[in-house]
């Protein structure tokens, strides 16, 4: 008899079954074997929950590291968060529980500590910011009530106040706040649903030692196989599932697929039988957004060192319009700039040198030509990353919360999807990914 562990052993392509060869077993009733695709927060959370409940779990990960879109790079001397940067709403947030478990130091980023500058270097007066924020809040309330089905946010704004986006500061705000939050351009966002996520309370925090510290408790004891890019998921007629990677095939009773929405949309993984129409249509309607970050390290600061955020009113609007000042929580002279809205695809098509030059143009417009070149930098290109093809899911015009909920529904009692794109209330966040992974694991625990 083949052990439960055997169920999960690799079946090398073309190998012959035998005593000395790779073990292969047909999953049978009673097996508690699960394959998890992807070692990001969702996949690790699912695997850890299942492992603790006595299941045999193997995680198949395409890349050579855990974390997925939670990825800390320390090359510049301070932790640069390539993907997720903040625990949004830390109170009651399960990511805070993980951070506390590893003793991670958190720093509250102060949204009010903001200096916004016009392109010519003139500071936008605080009163103008406050007025624009109030106007934005008011019009978003109207959009919430009056946006039509399938209408984009930009179309709704234009219909309700045709001059609203002509004001440079308001346009900056819609980009630096809304396009960043959602990872998508106003033209693509759903007017009905763009701001419907629920949030945990509390001001956002960052982990000064690096966000990736939270991965340790999730990954502890979990069997992750790296370099295993999944190409197909086949639901077996008899029982269970066969998952094929570039390296071979694996079988188990259940599979949890946490491939990001961008990967699924690209058709990198094929499903046999094809996914139910409800799942496929939901994926089509949902949007996968983009955000580009650039980390710039300087010899000395040329910006106000105590100000948390530097806003720059740029053209086009999503171009390096918001910078996080690392001097507020590290001793490094670092700025992390963001491109959002339609601009990430422009920025990510540039070479590294071009991207740095582009960000420096914006900074020199605001702070003067004497601003020196950075001594080191780090760029990101999430839109091109084959492990995500984008930053995070967003409510595209024409989509609805039902689409995220549909994706979270099990297929044939064997295949489950998890990941931020299956958690409407907390989509685009690490805690959304965590909660979705745990929910998928719980479904299997109840079903087995
Ligand atoms: C620029 C940026 C900024 C962000 N900022 C924040 C923030 O401040 N706060 C916040 O809470 N969230 C933020 N997020 C979102 C957050 O990072 C994600 O929601 C969360 O990390 C997603 O976790 P996941 O497990 O769903 O997916 P992922 O982390 O993407 O995990 C999926 C895993 O699957 C693997 N994979 C992909 N394809 C295959 C395949 N075919 N076979 C095998 N493995 C595969 C990938 O390599 C990856 O490891 C940000 C994201 C980005 C990109």
PDB file of N, CA, C and O and ligand atoms in Angstrom, residues 37-43 60-63 65-70 81-88 95 180 211 228-231 258-260 263 268-269 291-293 338 380 382 385-388 390-392 418-421 426-431 433-434 436, ligand 1:
ATOM      1  N   UNK A  37      -0.632  25.488  -5.189  1.00  0.00           N
ATOM      2  CA  UNK A  37       0.150  26.130  -6.255  1.00  0.00           C
ATOM      3  C   UNK A  37       0.455  27.564  -5.832  1.00  0.00           C
ATOM      4  O   UNK A  37      -0.459  28.376  -5.679  1.00  0.00           O
ATOM      5  N   UNK A  38       1.732  27.844  -5.612  1.00  0.00           N
ATOM      6  CA  UNK A  38       2.159  29.193  -5.259  1.00  0.00           C
ATOM      7  C   UNK A  38       2.500  29.317  -3.782  1.00  0.00           C
ATOM      8  O   UNK A  38       1.721  28.931  -2.915  1.00  0.00           O
ATOM      9  N   UNK A  39       3.689  29.869  -3.509  1.00  0.00           N
ATOM     10  CA  UNK A  39       4.154  30.048  -2.126  1.00  0.00           C
ATOM     11  C   UNK A  39       4.136  31.519  -1.727  1.00  0.00           C
ATOM     12  O   UNK A  39       5.041  32.016  -1.061  1.00  0.00           O
ATOM     13  N   UNK A  40       3.096  32.235  -2.160  1.00  0.00           N
ATOM     14  CA  UNK A  40       2.867  33.583  -1.652  1.00  0.00           C
ATOM     15  C   UNK A  40       2.130  33.487  -0.325  1.00  0.00           C
ATOM     16  O   UNK A  40       2.010  32.391   0.260  1.00  0.00           O
ATOM     17  N   UNK A  41       1.623  34.599   0.149  1.00  0.00           N
ATOM     18  CA  UNK A  41       0.947  34.609   1.450  1.00  0.00           C
ATOM     19  C   UNK A  41      -0.250  33.654   1.457  1.00  0.00           C
ATOM     20  O   UNK A  41      -0.444  32.883   2.406  1.00  0.00           O
ATOM     21  N   UNK A  42      -1.049  33.662   0.378  1.00  0.00           N
ATOM     22  CA  UNK A  42      -2.242  32.804   0.345  1.00  0.00           C
ATOM     23  C   UNK A  42      -1.849  31.338   0.378  1.00  0.00           C
ATOM     24  O   UNK A  42      -2.413  30.545   1.150  1.00  0.00           O
ATOM     25  N   UNK A  43      -0.876  30.965  -0.457  1.00  0.00           N
ATOM     26  CA  UNK A  43      -0.478  29.559  -0.533  1.00  0.00           C
ATOM     27  C   UNK A  43       0.137  29.073   0.766  1.00  0.00           C
ATOM     28  O   UNK A  43      -0.176  27.974   1.244  1.00  0.00           O
ATOM     29  N   UNK A  60       3.838  23.920  -4.655  1.00  0.00           N
ATOM     30  CA  UNK A  60       4.598  23.992  -5.903  1.00  0.00           C
ATOM     31  C   UNK A  60       4.768  25.462  -6.268  1.00  0.00           C
ATOM     32  O   UNK A  60       3.788  26.166  -6.517  1.00  0.00           O
ATOM     33  N   UNK A  61       5.997  25.906  -6.285  1.00  0.00           N
ATOM     34  CA  UNK A  61       6.288  27.332  -6.496  1.00  0.00           C
ATOM     35  C   UNK A  61       7.162  27.500  -7.744  1.00  0.00           C
ATOM     36  O   UNK A  61       8.207  26.868  -7.862  1.00  0.00           O
ATOM     37  N   UNK A  62       6.722  28.396  -8.626  1.00  0.00           N
ATOM     38  CA  UNK A  62       7.449  28.595  -9.890  1.00  0.00           C
ATOM     39  C   UNK A  62       8.817  29.241  -9.677  1.00  0.00           C
ATOM     40  O   UNK A  62       9.781  28.910 -10.378  1.00  0.00           O
ATOM     41  N   UNK A  63       8.897  30.154  -8.734  1.00  0.00           N
ATOM     42  CA  UNK A  63      10.144  30.911  -8.568  1.00  0.00           C
ATOM     43  C   UNK A  63      11.084  30.185  -7.599  1.00  0.00           C
ATOM     44  O   UNK A  63      10.836  29.042  -7.221  1.00  0.00           O
ATOM     45  N   UNK A  65      11.852  31.484  -4.541  1.00  0.00           N
ATOM     46  CA  UNK A  65      11.706  32.074  -3.196  1.00  0.00           C
ATOM     47  C   UNK A  65      10.240  32.027  -2.777  1.00  0.00           C
ATOM     48  O   UNK A  65       9.352  31.907  -3.631  1.00  0.00           O
ATOM     49  N   UNK A  66      10.014  32.158  -1.472  1.00  0.00           N
ATOM     50  CA  UNK A  66       8.644  32.267  -0.982  1.00  0.00           C
ATOM     51  C   UNK A  66       8.254  33.752  -0.934  1.00  0.00           C
ATOM     52  O   UNK A  66       9.109  34.624  -1.030  1.00  0.00           O
ATOM     53  N   UNK A  67       6.961  34.007  -0.795  1.00  0.00           N
ATOM     54  CA  UNK A  67       6.503  35.384  -0.573  1.00  0.00           C
ATOM     55  C   UNK A  67       5.726  35.986  -1.725  1.00  0.00           C
ATOM     56  O   UNK A  67       4.871  36.828  -1.510  1.00  0.00           O
ATOM     57  N   UNK A  68       6.040  35.586  -2.958  1.00  0.00           N
ATOM     58  CA  UNK A  68       5.324  36.143  -4.108  1.00  0.00           C
ATOM     59  C   UNK A  68       5.405  37.659  -4.145  1.00  0.00           C
ATOM     60  O   UNK A  68       6.507  38.232  -4.154  1.00  0.00           O
ATOM     61  N   UNK A  69       4.242  38.297  -4.090  1.00  0.00           N
ATOM     62  CA  UNK A  69       4.210  39.763  -4.161  1.00  0.00           C
ATOM     63  C   UNK A  69       4.546  40.426  -2.825  1.00  0.00           C
ATOM     64  O   UNK A  69       4.508  41.643  -2.707  1.00  0.00           O
ATOM     65  N   UNK A  70       4.876  39.654  -1.834  1.00  0.00           N
ATOM     66  CA  UNK A  70       5.461  40.192  -0.604  1.00  0.00           C
ATOM     67  C   UNK A  70       6.955  39.865  -0.692  1.00  0.00           C
ATOM     68  O   UNK A  70       7.356  38.713  -0.553  1.00  0.00           O
ATOM     69  N   UNK A  81      10.566  47.461  -0.097  1.00  0.00           N
ATOM     70  CA  UNK A  81       9.465  46.543  -0.368  1.00  0.00           C
ATOM     71  C   UNK A  81       9.129  46.615  -1.853  1.00  0.00           C
ATOM     72  O   UNK A  81       8.515  47.565  -2.323  1.00  0.00           O
ATOM     73  N   UNK A  82       9.525  45.575  -2.564  1.00  0.00           N
ATOM     74  CA  UNK A  82       9.311  45.520  -4.009  1.00  0.00           C
ATOM     75  C   UNK A  82       7.807  45.432  -4.305  1.00  0.00           C
ATOM     76  O   UNK A  82       7.310  46.016  -5.250  1.00  0.00           O
ATOM     77  N   UNK A  83       7.111  44.683  -3.463  1.00  0.00           N
ATOM     78  CA  UNK A  83       5.657  44.552  -3.604  1.00  0.00           C
ATOM     79  C   UNK A  83       4.980  45.250  -2.440  1.00  0.00           C
ATOM     80  O   UNK A  83       5.144  46.463  -2.253  1.00  0.00           O
ATOM     81  N   UNK A  84       4.230  44.463  -1.639  1.00  0.00           N
ATOM     82  CA  UNK A  84       3.466  45.051  -0.528  1.00  0.00           C
ATOM     83  C   UNK A  84       4.384  45.832   0.408  1.00  0.00           C
ATOM     84  O   UNK A  84       5.486  45.374   0.743  1.00  0.00           O
ATOM     85  N   UNK A  85       3.907  47.016   0.838  1.00  0.00           N
ATOM     86  CA  UNK A  85       4.706  47.848   1.717  1.00  0.00           C
ATOM     87  C   UNK A  85       4.094  48.052   3.095  1.00  0.00           C
ATOM     88  O   UNK A  85       4.803  48.129   4.091  1.00  0.00           O
ATOM     89  N   UNK A  86       2.777  48.120   3.151  1.00  0.00           N
ATOM     90  CA  UNK A  86       2.110  48.483   4.392  1.00  0.00           C
ATOM     91  C   UNK A  86       1.220  47.347   4.895  1.00  0.00           C
ATOM     92  O   UNK A  86       0.677  46.569   4.112  1.00  0.00           O
ATOM     93  N   UNK A  87       1.040  47.280   6.203  1.00  0.00           N
ATOM     94  CA  UNK A  87      -0.117  46.563   6.745  1.00  0.00           C
ATOM     95  C   UNK A  87      -1.209  47.623   6.791  1.00  0.00           C
ATOM     96  O   UNK A  87      -1.120  48.585   7.564  1.00  0.00           O
ATOM     97  N   UNK A  88      -2.190  47.460   5.918  1.00  0.00           N
ATOM     98  CA  UNK A  88      -3.277  48.446   5.856  1.00  0.00           C
ATOM     99  C   UNK A  88      -4.278  48.150   6.970  1.00  0.00           C
ATOM    100  O   UNK A  88      -4.847  47.068   7.017  1.00  0.00           O
ATOM    101  N   UNK A  95      -2.315  40.112   9.640  1.00  0.00           N
ATOM    102  CA  UNK A  95      -0.886  40.332   9.354  1.00  0.00           C
ATOM    103  C   UNK A  95      -0.183  40.919  10.577  1.00  0.00           C
ATOM    104  O   UNK A  95       1.002  40.674  10.804  1.00  0.00           O
ATOM    105  N   UNK A 180      -3.552  54.653  -7.048  1.00  0.00           N
ATOM    106  CA  UNK A 180      -2.573  53.846  -6.306  1.00  0.00           C
ATOM    107  C   UNK A 180      -3.282  52.749  -5.509  1.00  0.00           C
ATOM    108  O   UNK A 180      -2.927  51.573  -5.590  1.00  0.00           O
ATOM    109  N   UNK A 211       9.020  43.617   5.481  1.00  0.00           N
ATOM    110  CA  UNK A 211       7.699  42.966   5.536  1.00  0.00           C
ATOM    111  C   UNK A 211       7.853  41.440   5.495  1.00  0.00           C
ATOM    112  O   UNK A 211       7.044  40.700   6.047  1.00  0.00           O
ATOM    113  N   UNK A 228       9.013  24.984  -9.739  1.00  0.00           N
ATOM    114  CA  UNK A 228       7.932  24.124 -10.239  1.00  0.00           C
ATOM    115  C   UNK A 228       6.833  25.011 -10.835  1.00  0.00           C
ATOM    116  O   UNK A 228       5.861  25.359 -10.148  1.00  0.00           O
ATOM    117  N   UNK A 229       7.011  25.404 -12.084  1.00  0.00           N
ATOM    118  CA  UNK A 229       5.972  26.223 -12.721  1.00  0.00           C
ATOM    119  C   UNK A 229       4.850  25.310 -13.203  1.00  0.00           C
ATOM    120  O   UNK A 229       5.054  24.452 -14.062  1.00  0.00           O
ATOM    121  N   UNK A 230       3.679  25.517 -12.637  1.00  0.00           N
ATOM    122  CA  UNK A 230       2.542  24.672 -12.983  1.00  0.00           C
ATOM    123  C   UNK A 230       2.002  25.071 -14.348  1.00  0.00           C
ATOM    124  O   UNK A 230       1.827  26.252 -14.644  1.00  0.00           O
ATOM    125  N   UNK A 231       1.789  24.062 -15.181  1.00  0.00           N
ATOM    126  CA  UNK A 231       1.270  24.295 -16.533  1.00  0.00           C
ATOM    127  C   UNK A 231      -0.158  23.800 -16.689  1.00  0.00           C
ATOM    128  O   UNK A 231      -0.912  24.331 -17.500  1.00  0.00           O
ATOM    129  N   UNK A 258      -3.194  29.269  -6.148  1.00  0.00           N
ATOM    130  CA  UNK A 258      -3.092  30.681  -5.728  1.00  0.00           C
ATOM    131  C   UNK A 258      -2.361  31.522  -6.778  1.00  0.00           C
ATOM    132  O   UNK A 258      -1.858  32.602  -6.470  1.00  0.00           O
ATOM    133  N   UNK A 259      -2.295  31.004  -8.004  1.00  0.00           N
ATOM    134  CA  UNK A 259      -1.665  31.817  -9.065  1.00  0.00           C
ATOM    135  C   UNK A 259      -2.401  33.155  -9.142  1.00  0.00           C
ATOM    136  O   UNK A 259      -3.629  33.196  -9.137  1.00  0.00           O
ATOM    137  N   UNK A 260      -1.643  34.253  -9.239  1.00  0.00           N
ATOM    138  CA  UNK A 260      -2.295  35.566  -9.323  1.00  0.00           C
ATOM    139  C   UNK A 260      -3.232  35.670 -10.526  1.00  0.00           C
ATOM    140  O   UNK A 260      -3.071  34.955 -11.518  1.00  0.00           O
ATOM    141  N   UNK A 263      -1.653  35.869 -13.941  1.00  0.00           N
ATOM    142  CA  UNK A 263      -1.154  34.588 -14.463  1.00  0.00           C
ATOM    143  C   UNK A 263      -2.324  33.784 -15.044  1.00  0.00           C
ATOM    144  O   UNK A 263      -2.226  33.206 -16.127  1.00  0.00           O
ATOM    145  N   UNK A 268      -1.568  30.847 -18.408  1.00  0.00           N
ATOM    146  CA  UNK A 268      -0.334  30.094 -18.153  1.00  0.00           C
ATOM    147  C   UNK A 268      -0.640  28.687 -17.648  1.00  0.00           C
ATOM    148  O   UNK A 268       0.110  27.757 -17.874  1.00  0.00           O
ATOM    149  N   UNK A 269      -1.774  28.541 -16.956  1.00  0.00           N
ATOM    150  CA  UNK A 269      -2.187  27.237 -16.439  1.00  0.00           C
ATOM    151  C   UNK A 269      -3.457  26.821 -17.178  1.00  0.00           C
ATOM    152  O   UNK A 269      -4.405  27.603 -17.262  1.00  0.00           O
ATOM    153  N   UNK A 291       1.287  48.755 -10.611  1.00  0.00           N
ATOM    154  CA  UNK A 291       1.906  49.839  -9.847  1.00  0.00           C
ATOM    155  C   UNK A 291       3.413  49.649 -10.018  1.00  0.00           C
ATOM    156  O   UNK A 291       3.902  48.526  -9.883  1.00  0.00           O
ATOM    157  N   UNK A 292       4.127  50.715 -10.335  1.00  0.00           N
ATOM    158  CA  UNK A 292       5.582  50.605 -10.454  1.00  0.00           C
ATOM    159  C   UNK A 292       6.238  51.361  -9.310  1.00  0.00           C
ATOM    160  O   UNK A 292       5.857  52.497  -9.020  1.00  0.00           O
ATOM    161  N   UNK A 293       7.210  50.703  -8.690  1.00  0.00           N
ATOM    162  CA  UNK A 293       7.973  51.382  -7.634  1.00  0.00           C
ATOM    163  C   UNK A 293       9.401  51.587  -8.128  1.00  0.00           C
ATOM    164  O   UNK A 293       9.933  50.753  -8.856  1.00  0.00           O
ATOM    165  N   UNK A 338       6.437  56.191  -6.801  1.00  0.00           N
ATOM    166  CA  UNK A 338       5.365  55.340  -7.329  1.00  0.00           C
ATOM    167  C   UNK A 338       4.842  55.887  -8.643  1.00  0.00           C
ATOM    168  O   UNK A 338       4.598  57.095  -8.768  1.00  0.00           O
ATOM    169  N   UNK A 380      11.195  48.217 -10.371  1.00  0.00           N
ATOM    170  CA  UNK A 380      10.282  47.060 -10.352  1.00  0.00           C
ATOM    171  C   UNK A 380       9.509  47.012 -11.665  1.00  0.00           C
ATOM    172  O   UNK A 380       9.279  48.056 -12.294  1.00  0.00           O
ATOM    173  N   UNK A 382       6.303  44.854 -12.318  1.00  0.00           N
ATOM    174  CA  UNK A 382       5.300  43.832 -12.005  1.00  0.00           C
ATOM    175  C   UNK A 382       4.494  43.411 -13.232  1.00  0.00           C
ATOM    176  O   UNK A 382       4.057  42.269 -13.324  1.00  0.00           O
ATOM    177  N   UNK A 385       6.341  40.604 -14.865  1.00  0.00           N
ATOM    178  CA  UNK A 385       6.777  39.477 -14.035  1.00  0.00           C
ATOM    179  C   UNK A 385       5.906  38.246 -14.337  1.00  0.00           C
ATOM    180  O   UNK A 385       4.699  38.277 -14.108  1.00  0.00           O
ATOM    181  N   UNK A 386       6.499  37.157 -14.841  1.00  0.00           N
ATOM    182  CA  UNK A 386       5.680  36.002 -15.240  1.00  0.00           C
ATOM    183  C   UNK A 386       5.017  35.312 -14.055  1.00  0.00           C
ATOM    184  O   UNK A 386       4.173  34.435 -14.243  1.00  0.00           O
ATOM    185  N   UNK A 387       5.401  35.689 -12.830  1.00  0.00           N
ATOM    186  CA  UNK A 387       4.778  35.087 -11.643  1.00  0.00           C
ATOM    187  C   UNK A 387       3.574  35.871 -11.153  1.00  0.00           C
ATOM    188  O   UNK A 387       2.946  35.482 -10.167  1.00  0.00           O
ATOM    189  N   UNK A 388       3.263  36.980 -11.801  1.00  0.00           N
ATOM    190  CA  UNK A 388       2.065  37.733 -11.391  1.00  0.00           C
ATOM    191  C   UNK A 388       1.396  38.469 -12.554  1.00  0.00           C
ATOM    192  O   UNK A 388       0.199  38.615 -12.561  1.00  0.00           O
ATOM    193  N   UNK A 390       1.272  41.635 -13.169  1.00  0.00           N
ATOM    194  CA  UNK A 390       0.508  42.744 -12.614  1.00  0.00           C
ATOM    195  C   UNK A 390       0.730  42.870 -11.129  1.00  0.00           C
ATOM    196  O   UNK A 390       1.460  42.061 -10.523  1.00  0.00           O
ATOM    197  N   UNK A 391       0.117  43.888 -10.546  1.00  0.00           N
ATOM    198  CA  UNK A 391       0.337  44.167  -9.120  1.00  0.00           C
ATOM    199  C   UNK A 391      -0.760  43.554  -8.252  1.00  0.00           C
ATOM    200  O   UNK A 391      -0.496  42.762  -7.354  1.00  0.00           O
ATOM    201  N   UNK A 392      -1.997  43.949  -8.491  1.00  0.00           N
ATOM    202  CA  UNK A 392      -3.112  43.366  -7.730  1.00  0.00           C
ATOM    203  C   UNK A 392      -4.426  43.570  -8.467  1.00  0.00           C
ATOM    204  O   UNK A 392      -4.516  44.392  -9.379  1.00  0.00           O
ATOM    205  N   UNK A 418      -7.425  30.463  -4.370  1.00  0.00           N
ATOM    206  CA  UNK A 418      -7.214  31.386  -3.249  1.00  0.00           C
ATOM    207  C   UNK A 418      -6.237  32.449  -3.725  1.00  0.00           C
ATOM    208  O   UNK A 418      -5.642  32.336  -4.793  1.00  0.00           O
ATOM    209  N   UNK A 419      -6.090  33.489  -2.946  1.00  0.00           N
ATOM    210  CA  UNK A 419      -5.238  34.616  -3.338  1.00  0.00           C
ATOM    211  C   UNK A 419      -6.036  35.890  -3.185  1.00  0.00           C
ATOM    212  O   UNK A 419      -7.271  35.857  -3.060  1.00  0.00           O
ATOM    213  N   UNK A 420      -5.334  37.018  -3.212  1.00  0.00           N
ATOM    214  CA  UNK A 420      -6.020  38.299  -2.991  1.00  0.00           C
ATOM    215  C   UNK A 420      -7.198  38.493  -3.946  1.00  0.00           C
ATOM    216  O   UNK A 420      -8.163  39.164  -3.619  1.00  0.00           O
ATOM    217  N   UNK A 421      -7.120  37.876  -5.127  1.00  0.00           N
ATOM    218  CA  UNK A 421      -8.152  38.058  -6.150  1.00  0.00           C
ATOM    219  C   UNK A 421      -9.388  37.204  -5.892  1.00  0.00           C
ATOM    220  O   UNK A 421     -10.276  37.153  -6.736  1.00  0.00           O
ATOM    221  N   UNK A 426     -11.124  42.353   0.888  1.00  0.00           N
ATOM    222  CA  UNK A 426      -9.736  42.734   1.180  1.00  0.00           C
ATOM    223  C   UNK A 426      -8.831  42.486  -0.016  1.00  0.00           C
ATOM    224  O   UNK A 426      -7.658  42.152   0.142  1.00  0.00           O
ATOM    225  N   UNK A 427      -9.383  42.636  -1.202  1.00  0.00           N
ATOM    226  CA  UNK A 427      -8.572  42.348  -2.388  1.00  0.00           C
ATOM    227  C   UNK A 427      -7.373  43.306  -2.449  1.00  0.00           C
ATOM    228  O   UNK A 427      -7.393  44.400  -1.869  1.00  0.00           O
ATOM    229  N   UNK A 428      -6.343  42.868  -3.137  1.00  0.00           N
ATOM    230  CA  UNK A 428      -5.170  43.721  -3.318  1.00  0.00           C
ATOM    231  C   UNK A 428      -4.358  43.927  -2.055  1.00  0.00           C
ATOM    232  O   UNK A 428      -3.561  44.851  -1.979  1.00  0.00           O
ATOM    233  N   UNK A 429      -4.561  43.065  -1.072  1.00  0.00           N
ATOM    234  CA  UNK A 429      -3.810  43.207   0.179  1.00  0.00           C
ATOM    235  C   UNK A 429      -3.202  41.865   0.610  1.00  0.00           C
ATOM    236  O   UNK A 429      -3.646  40.794   0.176  1.00  0.00           O
ATOM    237  N   UNK A 430      -2.230  41.968   1.503  1.00  0.00           N
ATOM    238  CA  UNK A 430      -1.627  40.749   2.051  1.00  0.00           C
ATOM    239  C   UNK A 430      -2.628  40.029   2.959  1.00  0.00           C
ATOM    240  O   UNK A 430      -2.704  38.810   2.946  1.00  0.00           O
ATOM    241  N   UNK A 431      -3.399  40.825   3.726  1.00  0.00           N
ATOM    242  CA  UNK A 431      -4.339  40.132   4.635  1.00  0.00           C
ATOM    243  C   UNK A 431      -5.470  39.478   3.859  1.00  0.00           C
ATOM    244  O   UNK A 431      -5.986  38.438   4.268  1.00  0.00           O
ATOM    245  N   UNK A 433      -5.039  38.054   0.979  1.00  0.00           N
ATOM    246  CA  UNK A 433      -4.422  36.801   0.533  1.00  0.00           C
ATOM    247  C   UNK A 433      -4.419  35.786   1.674  1.00  0.00           C
ATOM    248  O   UNK A 433      -4.785  34.622   1.504  1.00  0.00           O
ATOM    249  N   UNK A 434      -4.030  36.242   2.857  1.00  0.00           N
ATOM    250  CA  UNK A 434      -3.950  35.356   4.028  1.00  0.00           C
ATOM    251  C   UNK A 434      -5.326  34.755   4.355  1.00  0.00           C
ATOM    252  O   UNK A 434      -5.472  33.542   4.539  1.00  0.00           O
ATOM    253  N   UNK A 436      -7.897  34.452   2.452  1.00  0.00           N
ATOM    254  CA  UNK A 436      -8.396  33.573   1.385  1.00  0.00           C
ATOM    255  C   UNK A 436      -7.731  32.200   1.468  1.00  0.00           C
ATOM    256  O   UNK A 436      -8.376  31.172   1.245  1.00  0.00           O
TER     257      UNK A 436
HETATM  258  C1  LIG B   1       3.659  47.054  -5.984  1.00  0.00           C
HETATM  259  C2  LIG B   1       2.730  46.398  -4.992  1.00  0.00           C
HETATM  260  C3  LIG B   1       2.380  47.077  -3.852  1.00  0.00           C
HETATM  261  C4  LIG B   1       1.524  46.488  -2.916  1.00  0.00           C
HETATM  262  N1  LIG B   1       1.262  47.128  -1.749  1.00  0.00           N
HETATM  263  C5  LIG B   1       0.560  46.488  -0.791  1.00  0.00           C
HETATM  264  C6  LIG B   1       0.477  47.030   0.513  1.00  0.00           C
HETATM  265  O1  LIG B   1       1.046  48.079   0.788  1.00  0.00           O
HETATM  266  N2  LIG B   1      -0.239  46.358   1.443  1.00  0.00           N
HETATM  267  C7  LIG B   1      -0.852  45.174   1.169  1.00  0.00           C
HETATM  268  O2  LIG B   1      -1.501  44.613   2.068  1.00  0.00           O
HETATM  269  N3  LIG B   1      -0.760  44.611  -0.053  1.00  0.00           N
HETATM  270  C8  LIG B   1      -0.059  45.241  -1.034  1.00  0.00           C
HETATM  271  N4  LIG B   1       0.117  44.652  -2.238  1.00  0.00           N
HETATM  272  C9  LIG B   1      -0.661  43.458  -2.556  1.00  0.00           C
HETATM  273  C10 LIG B   1      -0.098  42.185  -1.908  1.00  0.00           C
HETATM  274  O3  LIG B   1       1.283  42.125  -2.158  1.00  0.00           O
HETATM  275  C11 LIG B   1      -0.796  40.993  -2.530  1.00  0.00           C
HETATM  276  O4  LIG B   1      -2.204  41.162  -2.446  1.00  0.00           O
HETATM  277  C12 LIG B   1      -0.448  39.672  -1.834  1.00  0.00           C
HETATM  278  O5  LIG B   1       0.917  39.596  -1.524  1.00  0.00           O
HETATM  279  C13 LIG B   1      -0.858  38.559  -2.789  1.00  0.00           C
HETATM  280  O6  LIG B   1      -0.587  37.308  -2.210  1.00  0.00           O
HETATM  281  P1  LIG B   1      -1.047  36.003  -2.992  1.00  0.00           P
HETATM  282  O7  LIG B   1      -0.597  34.862  -2.200  1.00  0.00           O
HETATM  283  O8  LIG B   1      -2.479  36.131  -3.364  1.00  0.00           O
HETATM  284  O9  LIG B   1      -0.276  36.058  -4.386  1.00  0.00           O
HETATM  285  P2  LIG B   1       1.332  36.049  -4.650  1.00  0.00           P
HETATM  286  O10 LIG B   1       2.043  36.678  -3.525  1.00  0.00           O
HETATM  287  O11 LIG B   1       1.498  36.630  -5.977  1.00  0.00           O
HETATM  288  O12 LIG B   1       1.643  34.501  -4.640  1.00  0.00           O
HETATM  289  C14 LIG B   1       1.429  33.693  -5.762  1.00  0.00           C
HETATM  290  C15 LIG B   1       2.620  32.756  -5.928  1.00  0.00           C
HETATM  291  O13 LIG B   1       2.354  31.890  -7.026  1.00  0.00           O
HETATM  292  C16 LIG B   1       3.551  31.717  -7.759  1.00  0.00           C
HETATM  293  N5  LIG B   1       3.171  31.318  -9.120  1.00  0.00           N
HETATM  294  C17 LIG B   1       2.670  32.089 -10.099  1.00  0.00           C
HETATM  295  N6  LIG B   1       2.406  31.333 -11.195  1.00  0.00           N
HETATM  296  C18 LIG B   1       2.752  30.067 -10.865  1.00  0.00           C
HETATM  297  C19 LIG B   1       2.704  28.829 -11.552  1.00  0.00           C
HETATM  298  N7  LIG B   1       2.234  28.728 -12.815  1.00  0.00           N
HETATM  299  N8  LIG B   1       3.138  27.707 -10.923  1.00  0.00           N
HETATM  300  C20 LIG B   1       3.609  27.763  -9.645  1.00  0.00           C
HETATM  301  N9  LIG B   1       3.681  28.916  -8.949  1.00  0.00           N
HETATM  302  C21 LIG B   1       3.234  30.052  -9.548  1.00  0.00           C
HETATM  303  C22 LIG B   1       4.232  33.065  -7.681  1.00  0.00           C
HETATM  304  O14 LIG B   1       5.613  32.977  -7.945  1.00  0.00           O
HETATM  305  C23 LIG B   1       3.921  33.488  -6.244  1.00  0.00           C
HETATM  306  O15 LIG B   1       4.925  33.069  -5.345  1.00  0.00           O
HETATM  307  C24 LIG B   1       0.983  45.200  -3.169  1.00  0.00           C
HETATM  308  C25 LIG B   1       1.362  44.517  -4.323  1.00  0.00           C
HETATM  309  C26 LIG B   1       2.236  45.102  -5.215  1.00  0.00           C
HETATM  310  C27 LIG B   1       2.657  44.322  -6.432  1.00  0.00           C
END
